[in-house]
Every structure is written in C-alpha cells, then in structure tokens.
Amino acid sequence: MIADRIANGFSPFVIPFLLGMAFVIGYCIVGMVRIFLQLPGEDRKKFLVSLITPATIWKNVRDLFLDCLFHVKLWKRKALLGYMHSSIAFGWFMLIVLGHIEVALFLPHRLKTFYYPIFFNYFVAEEGRTLKGSVFFFLMDFFLLVVLSGIILAMIKRIRSRWFGMRRTTKLTAVDTIGLYSLWLIFPLRLLAEGFTAHISGGSFLTMPVNWVVQHVFSSPGFFDNNLHMLPTWWAYSIDLAVFMCVLPFSRYMHIPAEMMLIPLRNAGLKIRNARKGFAKAEVYSCPSCGVCIDACPMTVKKANVNYSTVYLNRQIRRGNEEKIEEIADKCLMCGKCSTVCQIGVQGPELRVAQRAVRKYAVPGDFSSVNTVPLTLSAGQGTGNVAYFAGCMTALTPGISRGVESLLKKSGVDYKFLDRDGGLCCGRPMLLAGRLKEANQIMAKNREIILSSGCDTLLVSCPICYKVFKENYDLEAAGVKVVHHSVYFESLASSGKLRIEHDLLNLVFHDPCELGRGSGIYEQPRNLLALAGNLVGAAQEKQMSICCGGSLGSLTLNFQQREDLTRNALKNLCADVPDIIVTACPLCRSTLRRYADRPVLDIAEVVDRFAVTGGLERSA
Amino acid sequence: MIDFGFQKAKSSTVNLDNVDMRLYYALAEKEPDIKRCMECGSCTAACTSGPFNGMSLRQVIHGLQRGTDVRQMVSGCMLCGKCSMVCPRGINTRHLLLTISRIYTK
Ligand code: SF4
Ligand code: SF4
Ligand code: SF4
Ligand code: SF4
C-alpha cells in the first residue's frame, strides 16, 4: 500500500510552487475577466449563450483536446513538429491528471492540498510490494519519458529547425528565454527528484535506475540514514516550477491559458472588432510564437520583412509598441496565408484591418458628388439576367473582358455589361485600408447600380470585387447570385453550353489570394483549365499559393520591394515548366506579367482561345 | 496700339515667392516618393474616380507644389490602386494619397 511518509503532509519546499501557482492563476483570472469585459455587449451575450449550448460545449471540449493537447494541425503539417508539441503538452497534462488520480485513490484525505499531486513521490512511502501502485508508477514514468522526448526534440529544433519543416524560427525575447530554459529544466529535475526518493515511494523503469545510480554515487556511510539528502532536488524542482509560472504571463507561454479562453470565444462566433481588446487580445496572447507564419508569409522572401510577419505583430501588440504596430499593420499584403497555416487561427489580416481602422484622416473620403444616374440608367437597359461587372482593375487589362464577352457570346448567354464605359471601385481596397465609412459610401452606390440592372446573376472578373460583393453587399438577399467567371464558365462547360477543344499546352494555375484563400475557390478554375490544356502543378498551390505581390492590401510595400515578391511567386509557378501561366484576376495578371518570362493570361482569355463557337445546345 | 487682331495672353508665370510650400515640404519629408513624380498624367488617365468626380492625382501633386488646396480632390479617391499600376516612376501612389489625407491639420 501507499501511505503518508510525512505525518503532517507538508514540507517547506512546496512554498515556491504554491506562490507561483497563486500568481499565475490570479493573473489569468484577472486577464480573462478583462477580456470578457472588453467585449461589446452583444458579443458578451453571444459568448455566454454559447457556453450553455450543447453543440458549442461539445465543440469547445473537442477543440481543447485536439488543439491544445494533441496539436492536430501541427501533426498534419509535419509529424515531427506535431509530436514535439503534443508530447510536451499531452504528457504534462497526463502527469497532472494521473497525479490527481493517485492522490484520490491512495490518500483521498490529501486531495485538498494543492501540491500533493505534483510532489506525490516525496510525500509517500510504499509499504510492502503490492501491485496496486505499480501501474501508476509505470504510467507516471512513461509520460515523463514522453515529455522528456519532446524536450529533447525542442532542443534539437533550436539548432536544426529544418528537420521540423521550418526554415526560420522566431527570435526569442529575454523573458521567453528564461521561460524556455525553466520549462526544459522542469522535467529532468522532476526525474532527478523522483529518482532520489524512488526507493521509498516506489518507481518504475525511469525513476528506479536513477535511484540505483544515486544510491551508488552517494554511497558514503551515513548518507542515507536520514532522508535529508532528498530535499535539494525537490527544492530545485519546486523553484523551477515557480520560475516558470512567474515568467509565464510575460512570455510566449501565456498561450497555454490564453488558448483555453480563445477556443470558446471563437466557437461562440465572435469577430475582431478592435485590434487590442477582447477577442483580438485573446488571439494575440494565444500565439506561442511558433514561427510557422514566418516561412508562410510571402513578404519574407526579403529578409528585412521577417519582422512584419504576424508573429511579430502579436509580439508588438503585447508590448504596446505603437510605432511598430502601425508599421507592421500597413505592410501586410492581406494574402491570408499566415491565418491558413496558423495552428491557433490568429487572423493576421483581420487584426491589421482593425488596427488600420482606428487611424484618423483629416480629409475624409467623400463620394457624394459621384453621379450614378447615367450608370443606373444604362444598367437598366437591355435584356438578359446576367450582368457582367468587369471591375475597375480589368479596365487596365481589357483582354480579360474581351475574353469573357466572347465566351458569353459563344455560349449564347444574353448579358449586359455594367461597366463597359467605366464604373466605380468595388470598395474593398478602401475596406482593407480600414476606412469603413468611405467604403460604405462606395458600396452603397455600387449596390444601387447593380440592383437597377434587374439581373439575377452578377458575373465578375475580379476576385477582389467577388469577395466584397459576396460578403459585404448583401446581394444574395436581394436575389442576385454573385459568381466569378472561372466558376461560371466551368458550369457552362460541364452543362455542355460551352465546348472547349483540348490542346497540348502545359498550363499552370495561379490562385489569386481573394479567390483561393479568400473565397475557397480552387477546383472549378482547374477543372475548366484541364479542358483546354494539360494542367501542371506549382511548387506551392491552392491553400499554400503565394501572393503575386501586387496586392492592394499592402499600403506601404513599394514598387521595388514588390518586385522580389513577384519574382518569387513566378519561380514557384514555373516549377513544372508551364507554357502559359494562367490566373483569374486582373491584378495578378498585370503584376505577374511585369517580370514573367512566359505568357501570363487570364483564364477567360485562355479558354476563349480553345472554345468552339456554338456549344452543344446551339448546335442541337 | 495697333490692333493685330489678337491679344497678349494673361501671364502664366508662376511666382514661387508667393507660393506657400510648407505643406509640400512636410509631405516630401514623409513621402519622398512625391519628388519622383514627373507629372506625366498616367495616373489621371487610369483613374477610376476621375470620370465621376474629377479626381486627378497629377493635379493633386501639382496643386501641392503650387500651394493650392487639394483637399476636395483628394477626398474623391477610392484607393483602387490603378494609378500605382501605371505610374512609370513606380510611386506608391495610394500611400501618398493616404498621407496627404492625414497631413492636413483640419
Ligand atoms: S501567429 Fe500562428 S503561426 Fe504565427 S507564430 Fe503565432 S501561432 Fe505560430
Ligand atoms: S496576410 Fe500574407 S502578407 Fe500578411 S502577414 Fe499574413 S502571410 Fe504575410
Ligand atoms: S503616373 Fe506617377 S509620375 Fe505620372 S503623374 Fe502620376 S504620380 Fe506622377
Ligand atoms: S487609387 Fe485613387 S487616384 Fe489612384 S486611380 Fe484609384 S481612384 Fe484614382
């Protein structure tokens, strides 16, 4: 049986641990309450309701396990990285849980002491060899081994990050470094401490050999007469835990408690409304500085831009460094790749838009003088339920709208061209600049024009327009379906209204950020292209595709800086030696063309080349 | 005076002594790009807003160099970015416009 070894169940070495624990719990409770209070009223209500809704409760529990303990997303990325993180998180979790179970089973009267499960092996003695405890001894050693293996991998990762699928890791702050070393030390110290007491408390395959070594090294007579020699290692273990818990709130390890708050907030469906408060704060503090977003960010092809990746935005927001926050907020392309790869789901672009939105402009945008009457009048004329909105950027690349018009004619679609003689901007660039009031003015005018056309399908060529029409115009409610031309012509082709002859050209598809990651459209353009030619792959594509560098999301990247990004995107696209680079965005097309060594065309132009006049329906 | 059937045009000489350049210099410090502009007018030709509200970045830049008030014109920019796509001098026109919008002290 296992029994108390220390009659009063206390030893002063637990004090550092208790103080550290009290500090960290107090800090986190205050932090959580503050985040909650910073939420706007309706968000607060939404959050509370979600906490008692069975579906979200289940989702919260599942996400807490899958994300915080098992790091499923990292596993999918790179198994070794996933193992490293989950072995530490899950192993530690199991040590704590098993510690509590041990106390509950063997010494239930000690359950109310906070420290017993942590320092169990110090306080107990095994009386007679029973099998009862040995399962636990084995499990405890097993999970300790799991954690230790993770720690060893973490050490290797500091030197050989490439083995873990990462080219660059984050630079640590001073506090992070203290946190890192104290975390690494916790488990070897625990092993040592338990090794010193294993002949009394019992142990298993890890602690017993350590105990054997200890007994032999310190075998001078009288050393084991009292048990005082055990104390130094237990003190060290407790102090190290205390150090870790004291630096935790100021280091990246804050992500451990913060993520527990973030998951329910996210599952409640909250959105970022302020870059510093409430939900955004939970996101920022949940970032463990894993650095995965650094390699993902297209800006980092230039070394200097590493500091503008999302991990450093989070760090600067935590520090409150206004100047840096502004700079980082303005540089980003808003391509969304960091959010895609982030295990926590930190919304890099949304955080930045929220930050941009607090800026004051002495000259506000004013579009009241824009006269939309001629546009609404011409939109109202003609027949056809399909209204084509080429977008202002397409005006610089008229080949695209020519291709679209030609394809519409070939498939016998009756349409009207809303902005043949020029139209307004869709408002998304203004939105991305954080100027919501201005964007709303533009959007209201455009909406009026679109609705006056009486169409039921709004065909667009620009993914930037597509995204904002879908998300901010509320057109579906007015009975207007928004569709991008790549999707539209794919459906015409599959229904036989458009016939395309196959050619032997090798085509690669560049996913425009707003169409791919922004709107989740990856397959239709590829299906359509496969009809016209031989589709080849890019080195990174679909969710992982690389922004062309022309994005209007960035406010400060200049022409010269963008060149490197574009060249990098082109290199990525030419991995399989395509004959033609195909995209589905006027801005990508213009940008890529600037430095490409082979033709860059829009999908409408390419398909139009191989589309046969008169599809099945018309020849029938 | 003999009537030649035409008149001398009003002088279009610009007297720079009478021009208040403070705003332009303040701007050029923040946004040195502006000094690279050669006033070719490509931005204006490509402008989305121009046909609707008379927005012309070339005129804005010119106006700043001549000390005139460009606020009303600047307020008509939709930030669509076409000007930056066509500018032969590679000026980050959108950021320039945003900075102009911020530099006025109401
Ligand atoms: S933002 Fe996400 S990907 Fe980037 S360091 Fe933080 S957790 Fe990692
Ligand atoms: S949105 Fe794109 S450009 Fe911006 S930080 Fe994320 S990965 Fe980098
Ligand atoms: S296109 Fe560029 S160089 Fe030409 S006027 Fe406009 S800003 Fe100046
Ligand atoms: S960004 Fe402004 S100035 Fe430039 S083309 Fe668009 S509307 Fe005109």
XYZ file of N, CA and C in Angstrom, chain B residues 28-104:
231
model
N 6.855 65.947 -48.492
C 8.001 65.318 -49.151
C 8.916 64.643 -48.140
N 8.895 65.168 -46.931
C 9.718 64.547 -45.897
C 9.161 63.179 -45.522
N 7.859 63.119 -45.401
C 7.225 61.854 -45.046
C 7.159 60.910 -46.226
N 7.018 61.481 -47.380
C 6.727 60.681 -48.576
C 7.652 61.143 -49.705
N 8.933 60.809 -49.601
C 9.913 61.324 -50.571
C 9.567 60.934 -52.007
N 8.780 59.875 -52.151
C 8.323 59.432 -53.465
C 7.784 60.582 -54.310
N 7.123 61.525 -53.660
C 6.423 62.577 -54.404
C 7.401 63.359 -55.286
N 8.645 63.399 -54.861
C 9.629 64.165 -55.636
C 9.988 63.470 -56.951
N 9.640 62.200 -57.030
C 9.966 61.474 -58.255
C 8.927 61.683 -59.352
N 7.792 62.245 -58.981
C 6.713 62.406 -59.962
C 7.146 63.345 -61.080
N 6.877 62.935 -62.321
C 7.228 63.813 -63.442
C 5.968 64.370 -64.089
N 4.874 64.229 -63.371
C 3.594 64.795 -63.805
C 3.222 64.379 -65.221
N 3.405 63.102 -65.467
C 3.091 62.589 -66.797
C 1.593 62.442 -67.007
N 0.863 62.276 -65.903
C -0.590 62.177 -66.024
C -1.110 60.774 -66.268
N -0.238 59.778 -66.244
C -0.728 58.408 -66.428
C -1.757 58.051 -65.363
N -1.473 58.490 -64.134
C -2.380 58.174 -63.031
C -3.763 58.732 -63.312
N -3.795 59.940 -63.787
C -5.075 60.580 -64.055
C -5.821 59.858 -65.174
N -5.058 59.441 -66.184
C -5.694 58.754 -67.303
C -6.311 57.438 -66.859
N -5.672 56.788 -65.902
C -6.158 55.480 -65.479
C -7.189 55.573 -64.365
N -7.355 56.741 -63.793
C -8.118 56.873 -62.549
C -9.570 56.407 -62.668
N -9.984 55.625 -61.699
C -11.361 55.141 -61.658
C -12.319 56.272 -61.297
N -11.899 57.094 -60.354
C -12.800 58.138 -59.868
C -12.901 59.304 -60.838
N -11.799 59.592 -61.520
C -11.717 60.769 -62.376
C -12.979 61.095 -63.151
N -13.485 60.163 -63.958
C -14.642 60.473 -64.782
C -15.874 60.858 -63.952
N -15.901 60.468 -62.686
C -17.093 60.730 -61.879
C -16.984 61.972 -61.018
N -15.768 62.248 -60.523
C -15.674 63.405 -59.631
C -14.451 64.274 -59.911
N -13.812 64.050 -61.034
C -12.715 64.932 -61.406
C -11.406 64.645 -60.702
N -11.334 63.535 -59.973
C -10.104 63.175 -59.281
C -8.951 63.093 -60.272
N -7.843 63.733 -59.914
C -6.640 63.631 -60.742
C -5.437 63.725 -59.829
N -4.715 62.634 -59.725
C -3.562 62.639 -58.834
C -2.502 63.610 -59.345
N -2.364 63.681 -60.652
C -1.377 64.615 -61.196
C -1.704 66.037 -60.740
N -2.977 66.384 -60.823
C -3.368 67.731 -60.390
C -3.176 67.924 -58.899
N -3.391 66.848 -58.134
C -3.181 66.947 -56.688
C -1.721 67.263 -56.410
N -0.844 66.514 -57.056
C 0.587 66.726 -56.826
C 0.993 68.123 -57.303
N 0.495 68.490 -58.455
C 0.799 69.813 -58.988
C 0.279 70.901 -58.043
N -0.930 70.697 -57.576
C -1.531 71.671 -56.668
C -0.703 71.843 -55.402
N -0.202 70.731 -54.879
C 0.611 70.813 -53.668
C 1.890 71.597 -53.938
N 2.408 71.415 -55.138
C 3.630 72.149 -55.482
C 3.349 73.628 -55.710
N 2.107 73.944 -55.940
C 1.735 75.344 -56.150
C 1.001 75.921 -54.960
N 0.954 75.155 -53.915
C 0.369 75.662 -52.681
C -1.135 75.831 -52.704
N -1.831 75.150 -53.593
C -3.292 75.289 -53.583
C -3.924 74.177 -52.747
N -5.168 74.403 -52.414
C -5.872 73.460 -51.544
C -6.373 72.268 -52.368
N -5.882 71.084 -52.054
C -6.269 69.921 -52.857
C -7.215 69.000 -52.097
N -7.688 69.449 -50.943
C -8.461 68.562 -50.082
C -9.673 67.951 -50.770
N -10.382 68.832 -51.473
C -11.625 68.327 -52.057
C -11.344 67.228 -53.067
N -10.297 67.438 -53.853
C -9.982 66.443 -54.864
C -9.534 65.122 -54.234
N -8.669 65.259 -53.233
C -8.154 64.051 -52.578
C -9.293 63.221 -51.989
N -10.306 63.905 -51.500
C -11.391 63.172 -50.852
C -12.150 62.301 -51.844
N -11.885 62.489 -53.135
C -12.625 61.698 -54.122
C -11.925 60.414 -54.535
N -10.768 60.126 -53.948
C -10.030 58.918 -54.344
C -10.640 57.680 -53.719
N -10.796 56.641 -54.511
C -11.396 55.400 -54.000
C -10.341 54.364 -53.620
N -9.096 54.733 -53.697
C -7.980 53.847 -53.329
C -7.900 52.576 -54.170
N -8.419 52.630 -55.386
C -8.491 51.424 -56.197
C -7.122 50.916 -56.627
N -6.140 51.804 -56.672
C -4.779 51.354 -56.944
C -4.377 51.300 -58.402
N -5.263 51.741 -59.297
C -4.868 51.683 -60.706
C -3.715 52.631 -61.011
N -3.697 53.771 -60.309
C -2.625 54.729 -60.561
C -1.268 54.116 -60.238
N -1.217 53.314 -59.164
C 0.086 52.729 -58.823
C 0.490 51.666 -59.842
N -0.487 51.081 -60.524
C -0.153 50.082 -61.531
C 0.451 50.724 -62.780
N 0.065 51.971 -63.043
C 0.522 52.580 -64.299
C 1.636 53.603 -64.121
N 1.899 54.022 -62.909
C 2.882 55.086 -62.715
C 4.255 54.645 -63.217
N 4.805 55.360 -64.185
C 6.104 54.956 -64.751
C 7.254 55.187 -63.777
N 6.997 55.952 -62.730
C 8.050 56.218 -61.759
C 7.950 55.273 -60.560
N 7.043 54.338 -60.615
C 6.916 53.366 -59.530
C 6.581 53.991 -58.191
N 5.800 55.064 -58.220
C 5.446 55.727 -56.958
C 4.329 54.948 -56.273
N 4.445 54.809 -54.953
C 3.371 54.164 -54.195
C 2.269 55.206 -53.993
N 1.467 55.369 -55.048
C 0.512 56.480 -55.082
C -0.553 56.380 -54.000
N -0.956 55.151 -53.670
C -2.026 55.027 -52.681
C -1.563 55.503 -51.316
N -0.337 55.129 -50.983
C 0.152 55.580 -49.685
C 0.352 57.083 -49.684
N 0.781 57.593 -50.822
C 0.935 59.037 -50.950
C -0.412 59.732 -50.687
N -1.450 59.197 -51.306
C -2.773 59.806 -51.133
C -3.242 59.713 -49.678
N -2.959 58.578 -49.039
C -3.357 58.437 -47.636
C -2.593 59.422 -46.765
N -1.323 59.596 -47.078
C -0.536 60.539 -46.276
C -1.031 61.963 -46.484
N -1.373 62.290 -47.721
C -1.919 63.636 -47.967
C -3.193 63.824 -47.136
N -4.006 62.767 -47.079
C -5.260 62.886 -46.323
C -5.018 63.081 -44.833
N -3.855 62.700 -44.388
C -3.601 62.807 -42.947
C -2.832 64.071 -42.587
N -2.164 64.658 -43.584
C -1.201 65.706 -43.247
C -1.868 67.052 -42.937
N -3.054 67.241 -43.467
C -3.763 68.494 -43.170
C -4.119 68.536 -41.692
